[in-house]
Amino acid sequence: RRNLPSLGGHHAGARSTQSNAVFQERGRVLGLMGRDEAEISRVEMTLCETLDLRNETVRICYPFHGTKKFNFRETLEKHVKGLQTGHYEKLDLFLGERPFFAGENPTVADFPVWEMLDQHELMCKKYSLASPLQKFSKLEAFYRRVRQIPQLKPYFESDAYGLPCNNKMANFL
């Protein structure tokens, strides 16, 4: 969306347009930003790390930054290997023994993490690559835990869950 006037601050009718700003705004409205300053900080850090992962994923799914044609499977394989010493390792360590990234309850940060994990699971399955989650037991348990949240069941059982992750210009839909 092009709604740049909202960058100047909140006023009547202003809309957030950046992904993390939208998550934080919705989190505040819905009470999903954490219960104290420590949880809010964990939400913010998780959102930032997830955005970094998303940006890397976008670069391989939408290679329009002056790149020439490439073999997507080979590029995906290299990307997945990088996850093991990069984002997945950081996320697994940061999650620790907590059930969710900020603490005992889901927050807005958990959903984009789950979405990125799910997209990688789908890509790996389609291209017959091993799940990058298999080396990260805490992250894998988190992935299963979010999938089992009762309020999300209608979504996972709907046609919406089967929609493509990306648009038709992407290497991976």
PDB file of C-alpha atoms in Angstrom:
ATOM      1  CA  ARG A   1       0.000   0.000   0.000  1.00  0.00           C
ATOM      2  CA  ARG A   2       1.050   3.531  -0.624  1.00  0.00           C
ATOM      3  CA  ASN A   3      -0.061   5.402   2.435  1.00  0.00           C
ATOM      4  CA  LEU A   4       3.093   7.269   3.331  1.00  0.00           C
ATOM      5  CA  PRO A   5       1.359  10.180   5.088  1.00  0.00           C
ATOM      6  CA  SER A   6       0.844   7.819   8.032  1.00  0.00           C
ATOM      7  CA  LEU A   7       4.611   7.758   8.606  1.00  0.00           C
ATOM      8  CA  GLY A   8       4.294  11.120  10.324  1.00  0.00           C
ATOM      9  CA  GLY A   9       2.542   9.682  13.342  1.00  0.00           C
ATOM     10  CA  HIS A  10      -0.889   8.585  14.434  1.00  0.00           C
ATOM     11  CA  HIS A  11      -3.758  10.886  13.763  1.00  0.00           C
ATOM     12  CA  ALA A  12      -7.390  10.240  13.049  1.00  0.00           C
ATOM     13  CA  GLY A  13      -7.563   7.827  10.123  1.00  0.00           C
ATOM     14  CA  ALA A  14      -3.810   7.120   9.964  1.00  0.00           C
ATOM     15  CA  ARG A  15      -2.796   3.620   8.957  1.00  0.00           C
ATOM     16  CA  SER A  16       0.430   1.791   9.608  1.00  0.00           C
ATOM     17  CA  THR A  17       1.983   0.552   6.407  1.00  0.00           C
ATOM     18  CA  GLN A  18       5.190  -1.229   7.416  1.00  0.00           C
ATOM     19  CA  SER A  19       4.935  -4.905   8.415  1.00  0.00           C
ATOM     20  CA  ASN A  20       6.398  -4.612  11.893  1.00  0.00           C
ATOM     21  CA  ALA A  21       4.483  -1.398  12.599  1.00  0.00           C
ATOM     22  CA  VAL A  22       1.253  -3.179  11.630  1.00  0.00           C
ATOM     23  CA  PHE A  23       2.088  -6.139  13.888  1.00  0.00           C
ATOM     24  CA  GLN A  24       2.878  -3.825  16.792  1.00  0.00           C
ATOM     25  CA  GLU A  25      -0.208  -1.688  16.284  1.00  0.00           C
ATOM     26  CA  ARG A  26      -2.478  -4.738  16.081  1.00  0.00           C
ATOM     27  CA  GLY A  27      -0.653  -6.254  19.031  1.00  0.00           C
ATOM     28  CA  ARG A  28      -1.395  -3.202  21.166  1.00  0.00           C
ATOM     29  CA  VAL A  29      -5.048  -3.114  20.099  1.00  0.00           C
ATOM     30  CA  LEU A  30      -5.553  -6.849  20.662  1.00  0.00           C
ATOM     31  CA  GLY A  31      -3.447  -7.172  23.820  1.00  0.00           C
ATOM     32  CA  LEU A  32      -0.879  -9.363  22.040  1.00  0.00           C
ATOM     33  CA  MET A  33       2.291  -7.283  22.533  1.00  0.00           C
ATOM     34  CA  GLY A  34       3.345  -8.912  25.799  1.00  0.00           C
ATOM     35  CA  ARG A  35       2.391  -8.389  29.397  1.00  0.00           C
ATOM     36  CA  ASP A  36       5.421  -6.434  30.635  1.00  0.00           C
ATOM     37  CA  GLU A  37       8.476  -4.596  29.315  1.00  0.00           C
ATOM     38  CA  ALA A  38      10.569  -7.774  29.101  1.00  0.00           C
ATOM     39  CA  GLU A  39       7.923  -9.524  26.972  1.00  0.00           C
ATOM     40  CA  ILE A  40       7.415  -6.435  24.801  1.00  0.00           C
ATOM     41  CA  SER A  41      11.174  -6.331  24.158  1.00  0.00           C
ATOM     42  CA  ARG A  42      11.156 -10.017  23.187  1.00  0.00           C
ATOM     43  CA  VAL A  43       8.231  -9.358  20.813  1.00  0.00           C
ATOM     44  CA  GLU A  44      10.108  -6.483  19.164  1.00  0.00           C
ATOM     45  CA  MET A  45      13.346  -8.459  18.811  1.00  0.00           C
ATOM     46  CA  THR A  46      11.489 -11.479  17.405  1.00  0.00           C
ATOM     47  CA  LEU A  47       9.680  -9.319  14.868  1.00  0.00           C
ATOM     48  CA  CYS A  48      12.984  -7.810  13.714  1.00  0.00           C
ATOM     49  CA  GLU A  49      14.738 -11.175  13.390  1.00  0.00           C
ATOM     50  CA  THR A  50      11.764 -12.570  11.496  1.00  0.00           C
ATOM     51  CA  LEU A  51      11.773  -9.621   9.113  1.00  0.00           C
ATOM     52  CA  ASP A  52      15.448 -10.337   8.365  1.00  0.00           C
ATOM     53  CA  LEU A  53      14.538 -13.959   7.588  1.00  0.00           C
ATOM     54  CA  ARG A  54      11.613 -12.828   5.459  1.00  0.00           C
ATOM     55  CA  ASN A  55      13.831 -10.458   3.477  1.00  0.00           C
ATOM     56  CA  GLU A  56      16.298 -13.256   2.717  1.00  0.00           C
ATOM     57  CA  THR A  57      13.435 -15.505   1.662  1.00  0.00           C
ATOM     58  CA  VAL A  58      11.997 -12.815  -0.589  1.00  0.00           C
ATOM     59  CA  ARG A  59      15.373 -12.509  -2.345  1.00  0.00           C
ATOM     60  CA  ILE A  60      15.280 -16.158  -3.384  1.00  0.00           C
ATOM     61  CA  CYS A  61      11.562 -16.280  -4.154  1.00  0.00           C
ATOM     62  CA  TYR A  62      11.542 -12.979  -6.055  1.00  0.00           C
ATOM     63  CA  PRO A  63      14.985 -12.664  -7.664  1.00  0.00           C
ATOM     64  CA  PHE A  64      14.389  -9.319  -9.373  1.00  0.00           C
ATOM     65  CA  HIS A  65      17.385  -7.486  -7.960  1.00  0.00           C
ATOM     66  CA  GLY A  66      19.539  -7.694 -11.079  1.00  0.00           C
ATOM     67  CA  THR A  67      20.061 -11.431 -10.746  1.00  0.00           C
ATOM     68  CA  LYS A  68      20.145 -13.705 -13.731  1.00  0.00           C
ATOM     69  CA  LYS A  69      18.163 -16.897 -14.003  1.00  0.00           C
ATOM     70  CA  PHE A  70      19.203 -19.584 -11.561  1.00  0.00           C
ATOM     71  CA  ASN A  71      18.261 -23.040 -10.411  1.00  0.00           C
ATOM     72  CA  PHE A  72      15.760 -22.436  -7.621  1.00  0.00           C
ATOM     73  CA  ARG A  73      16.277 -25.831  -5.989  1.00  0.00           C
ATOM     74  CA  GLU A  74      20.043 -25.265  -5.697  1.00  0.00           C
ATOM     75  CA  THR A  75      19.500 -21.751  -4.379  1.00  0.00           C
ATOM     76  CA  LEU A  76      16.917 -23.024  -1.882  1.00  0.00           C
ATOM     77  CA  GLU A  77      19.270 -25.766  -0.717  1.00  0.00           C
ATOM     78  CA  LYS A  78      22.016 -23.202  -0.050  1.00  0.00           C
ATOM     79  CA  HIS A  79      19.499 -20.917   1.703  1.00  0.00           C
ATOM     80  CA  VAL A  80      18.285 -23.761   3.938  1.00  0.00           C
ATOM     81  CA  LYS A  81      21.863 -24.685   4.911  1.00  0.00           C
ATOM     82  CA  GLY A  82      22.405 -21.046   5.871  1.00  0.00           C
ATOM     83  CA  LEU A  83      19.342 -21.148   8.118  1.00  0.00           C
ATOM     84  CA  GLN A  84      21.018 -23.761  10.268  1.00  0.00           C
ATOM     85  CA  THR A  85      23.811 -21.418  11.326  1.00  0.00           C
ATOM     86  CA  GLY A  86      21.768 -18.245  11.014  1.00  0.00           C
ATOM     87  CA  HIS A  87      18.149 -17.442  11.686  1.00  0.00           C
ATOM     88  CA  TYR A  88      16.955 -20.867  12.858  1.00  0.00           C
ATOM     89  CA  GLU A  89      19.831 -21.188  15.297  1.00  0.00           C
ATOM     90  CA  LYS A  90      19.174 -17.692  16.681  1.00  0.00           C
ATOM     91  CA  LEU A  91      15.429 -18.269  16.932  1.00  0.00           C
ATOM     92  CA  ASP A  92      15.860 -21.679  18.587  1.00  0.00           C
ATOM     93  CA  LEU A  93      18.253 -20.251  21.182  1.00  0.00           C
ATOM     94  CA  PHE A  94      16.125 -17.156  21.776  1.00  0.00           C
ATOM     95  CA  LEU A  95      12.948 -19.233  22.212  1.00  0.00           C
ATOM     96  CA  GLY A  96      14.716 -21.307  24.838  1.00  0.00           C
ATOM     97  CA  GLU A  97      12.340 -23.157  27.119  1.00  0.00           C
ATOM     98  CA  ARG A  98       9.461 -20.716  26.670  1.00  0.00           C
ATOM     99  CA  PRO A  99       6.421 -22.030  24.785  1.00  0.00           C
ATOM    100  CA  PHE A 100       6.204 -18.789  22.783  1.00  0.00           C
ATOM    101  CA  PHE A 101       8.799 -16.182  21.914  1.00  0.00           C
ATOM    102  CA  ALA A 102       7.757 -13.609  24.525  1.00  0.00           C
ATOM    103  CA  GLY A 103       6.680 -15.999  27.242  1.00  0.00           C
ATOM    104  CA  GLU A 104       3.799 -18.254  28.203  1.00  0.00           C
ATOM    105  CA  ASN A 105       1.241 -16.811  25.782  1.00  0.00           C
ATOM    106  CA  PRO A 106       1.198 -16.190  22.027  1.00  0.00           C
ATOM    107  CA  THR A 107       1.920 -12.665  20.856  1.00  0.00           C
ATOM    108  CA  VAL A 108       1.956 -10.978  17.458  1.00  0.00           C
ATOM    109  CA  ALA A 109       5.608 -12.027  17.053  1.00  0.00           C
ATOM    110  CA  ASP A 110       4.789 -15.728  17.023  1.00  0.00           C
ATOM    111  CA  PHE A 111       2.652 -15.587  13.901  1.00  0.00           C
ATOM    112  CA  PRO A 112       5.202 -14.210  11.409  1.00  0.00           C
ATOM    113  CA  VAL A 113       7.800 -16.635  12.800  1.00  0.00           C
ATOM    114  CA  TRP A 114       5.368 -19.495  12.267  1.00  0.00           C
ATOM    115  CA  GLU A 115       4.563 -18.259   8.756  1.00  0.00           C
ATOM    116  CA  MET A 116       8.249 -18.226   7.789  1.00  0.00           C
ATOM    117  CA  LEU A 117       8.799 -21.688   9.278  1.00  0.00           C
ATOM    118  CA  ASP A 118       5.763 -22.993   7.427  1.00  0.00           C
ATOM    119  CA  GLN A 119       6.834 -21.468   4.121  1.00  0.00           C
ATOM    120  CA  HIS A 120      10.254 -23.097   4.471  1.00  0.00           C
ATOM    121  CA  GLU A 121       8.652 -26.426   5.347  1.00  0.00           C
ATOM    122  CA  LEU A 122       6.485 -26.193   2.231  1.00  0.00           C
ATOM    123  CA  MET A 123       9.427 -25.253   0.000  1.00  0.00           C
ATOM    124  CA  CYS A 124      11.591 -28.063   1.349  1.00  0.00           C
ATOM    125  CA  LYS A 125       8.817 -30.596   0.931  1.00  0.00           C
ATOM    126  CA  LYS A 126       8.153 -29.528  -2.662  1.00  0.00           C
ATOM    127  CA  TYR A 127      11.848 -29.733  -3.568  1.00  0.00           C
ATOM    128  CA  SER A 128      12.536 -32.940  -1.575  1.00  0.00           C
ATOM    129  CA  LEU A 129      14.871 -31.283   0.909  1.00  0.00           C
ATOM    130  CA  ALA A 130      15.093 -32.246   4.562  1.00  0.00           C
ATOM    131  CA  SER A 131      13.198 -30.047   6.976  1.00  0.00           C
ATOM    132  CA  PRO A 132      15.478 -27.397   8.467  1.00  0.00           C
ATOM    133  CA  LEU A 133      13.472 -27.785  11.685  1.00  0.00           C
ATOM    134  CA  GLN A 134      14.758 -31.295  12.337  1.00  0.00           C
ATOM    135  CA  LYS A 135      17.948 -29.874  13.874  1.00  0.00           C
ATOM    136  CA  PHE A 136      16.109 -27.427  16.144  1.00  0.00           C
ATOM    137  CA  SER A 137      13.908 -29.248  18.633  1.00  0.00           C
ATOM    138  CA  LYS A 138      12.643 -26.123  20.414  1.00  0.00           C
ATOM    139  CA  LEU A 139      11.728 -24.391  17.181  1.00  0.00           C
ATOM    140  CA  GLU A 140      10.121 -27.557  15.842  1.00  0.00           C
ATOM    141  CA  ALA A 141       8.019 -27.897  19.024  1.00  0.00           C
ATOM    142  CA  PHE A 142       7.016 -24.232  18.692  1.00  0.00           C
ATOM    143  CA  TYR A 143       5.955 -24.851  15.071  1.00  0.00           C
ATOM    144  CA  ARG A 144       3.712 -27.741  16.161  1.00  0.00           C
ATOM    145  CA  ARG A 145       2.407 -25.798  19.187  1.00  0.00           C
ATOM    146  CA  VAL A 146       1.205 -22.830  17.117  1.00  0.00           C
ATOM    147  CA  ARG A 147      -0.429 -25.189  14.614  1.00  0.00           C
ATOM    148  CA  GLN A 148      -2.455 -26.616  17.513  1.00  0.00           C
ATOM    149  CA  ILE A 149      -3.829 -23.334  18.903  1.00  0.00           C
ATOM    150  CA  PRO A 150      -7.601 -24.013  18.975  1.00  0.00           C
ATOM    151  CA  GLN A 151      -8.552 -20.536  17.728  1.00  0.00           C
ATOM    152  CA  LEU A 152      -6.515 -21.156  14.553  1.00  0.00           C
ATOM    153  CA  LYS A 153      -8.200 -24.456  13.692  1.00  0.00           C
ATOM    154  CA  PRO A 154     -10.839 -22.850  11.414  1.00  0.00           C
ATOM    155  CA  TYR A 155      -8.096 -21.157   9.408  1.00  0.00           C
ATOM    156  CA  PHE A 156      -6.041 -24.323   8.985  1.00  0.00           C
ATOM    157  CA  GLU A 157      -9.160 -26.212   7.897  1.00  0.00           C
ATOM    158  CA  SER A 158     -10.174 -23.527   5.397  1.00  0.00           C
ATOM    159  CA  ASP A 159      -9.248 -23.035   1.757  1.00  0.00           C
ATOM    160  CA  ALA A 160      -7.336 -19.917   2.811  1.00  0.00           C
ATOM    161  CA  TYR A 161      -4.560 -22.037   4.333  1.00  0.00           C
ATOM    162  CA  GLY A 162      -4.037 -23.738   0.975  1.00  0.00           C
ATOM    163  CA  LEU A 163      -3.526 -20.490  -0.918  1.00  0.00           C
ATOM    164  CA  PRO A 164      -0.050 -19.856  -2.359  1.00  0.00           C
ATOM    165  CA  CYS A 165       2.544 -18.233  -0.102  1.00  0.00           C
ATOM    166  CA  ASN A 166       3.654 -15.872  -2.859  1.00  0.00           C
ATOM    167  CA  ASN A 167       2.231 -14.439  -6.061  1.00  0.00           C
ATOM    168  CA  LYS A 168       2.624 -15.935  -9.534  1.00  0.00           C
ATOM    169  CA  MET A 169       5.835 -13.977 -10.266  1.00  0.00           C
ATOM    170  CA  ALA A 170       7.685 -15.862  -7.522  1.00  0.00           C
ATOM    171  CA  ASN A 171       9.922 -18.887  -7.942  1.00  0.00           C
ATOM    172  CA  PHE A 172       7.921 -20.603  -5.204  1.00  0.00           C
ATOM    173  CA  LEU A 173       4.194 -20.074  -4.903  1.00  0.00           C
TER     174      LEU A 173
END
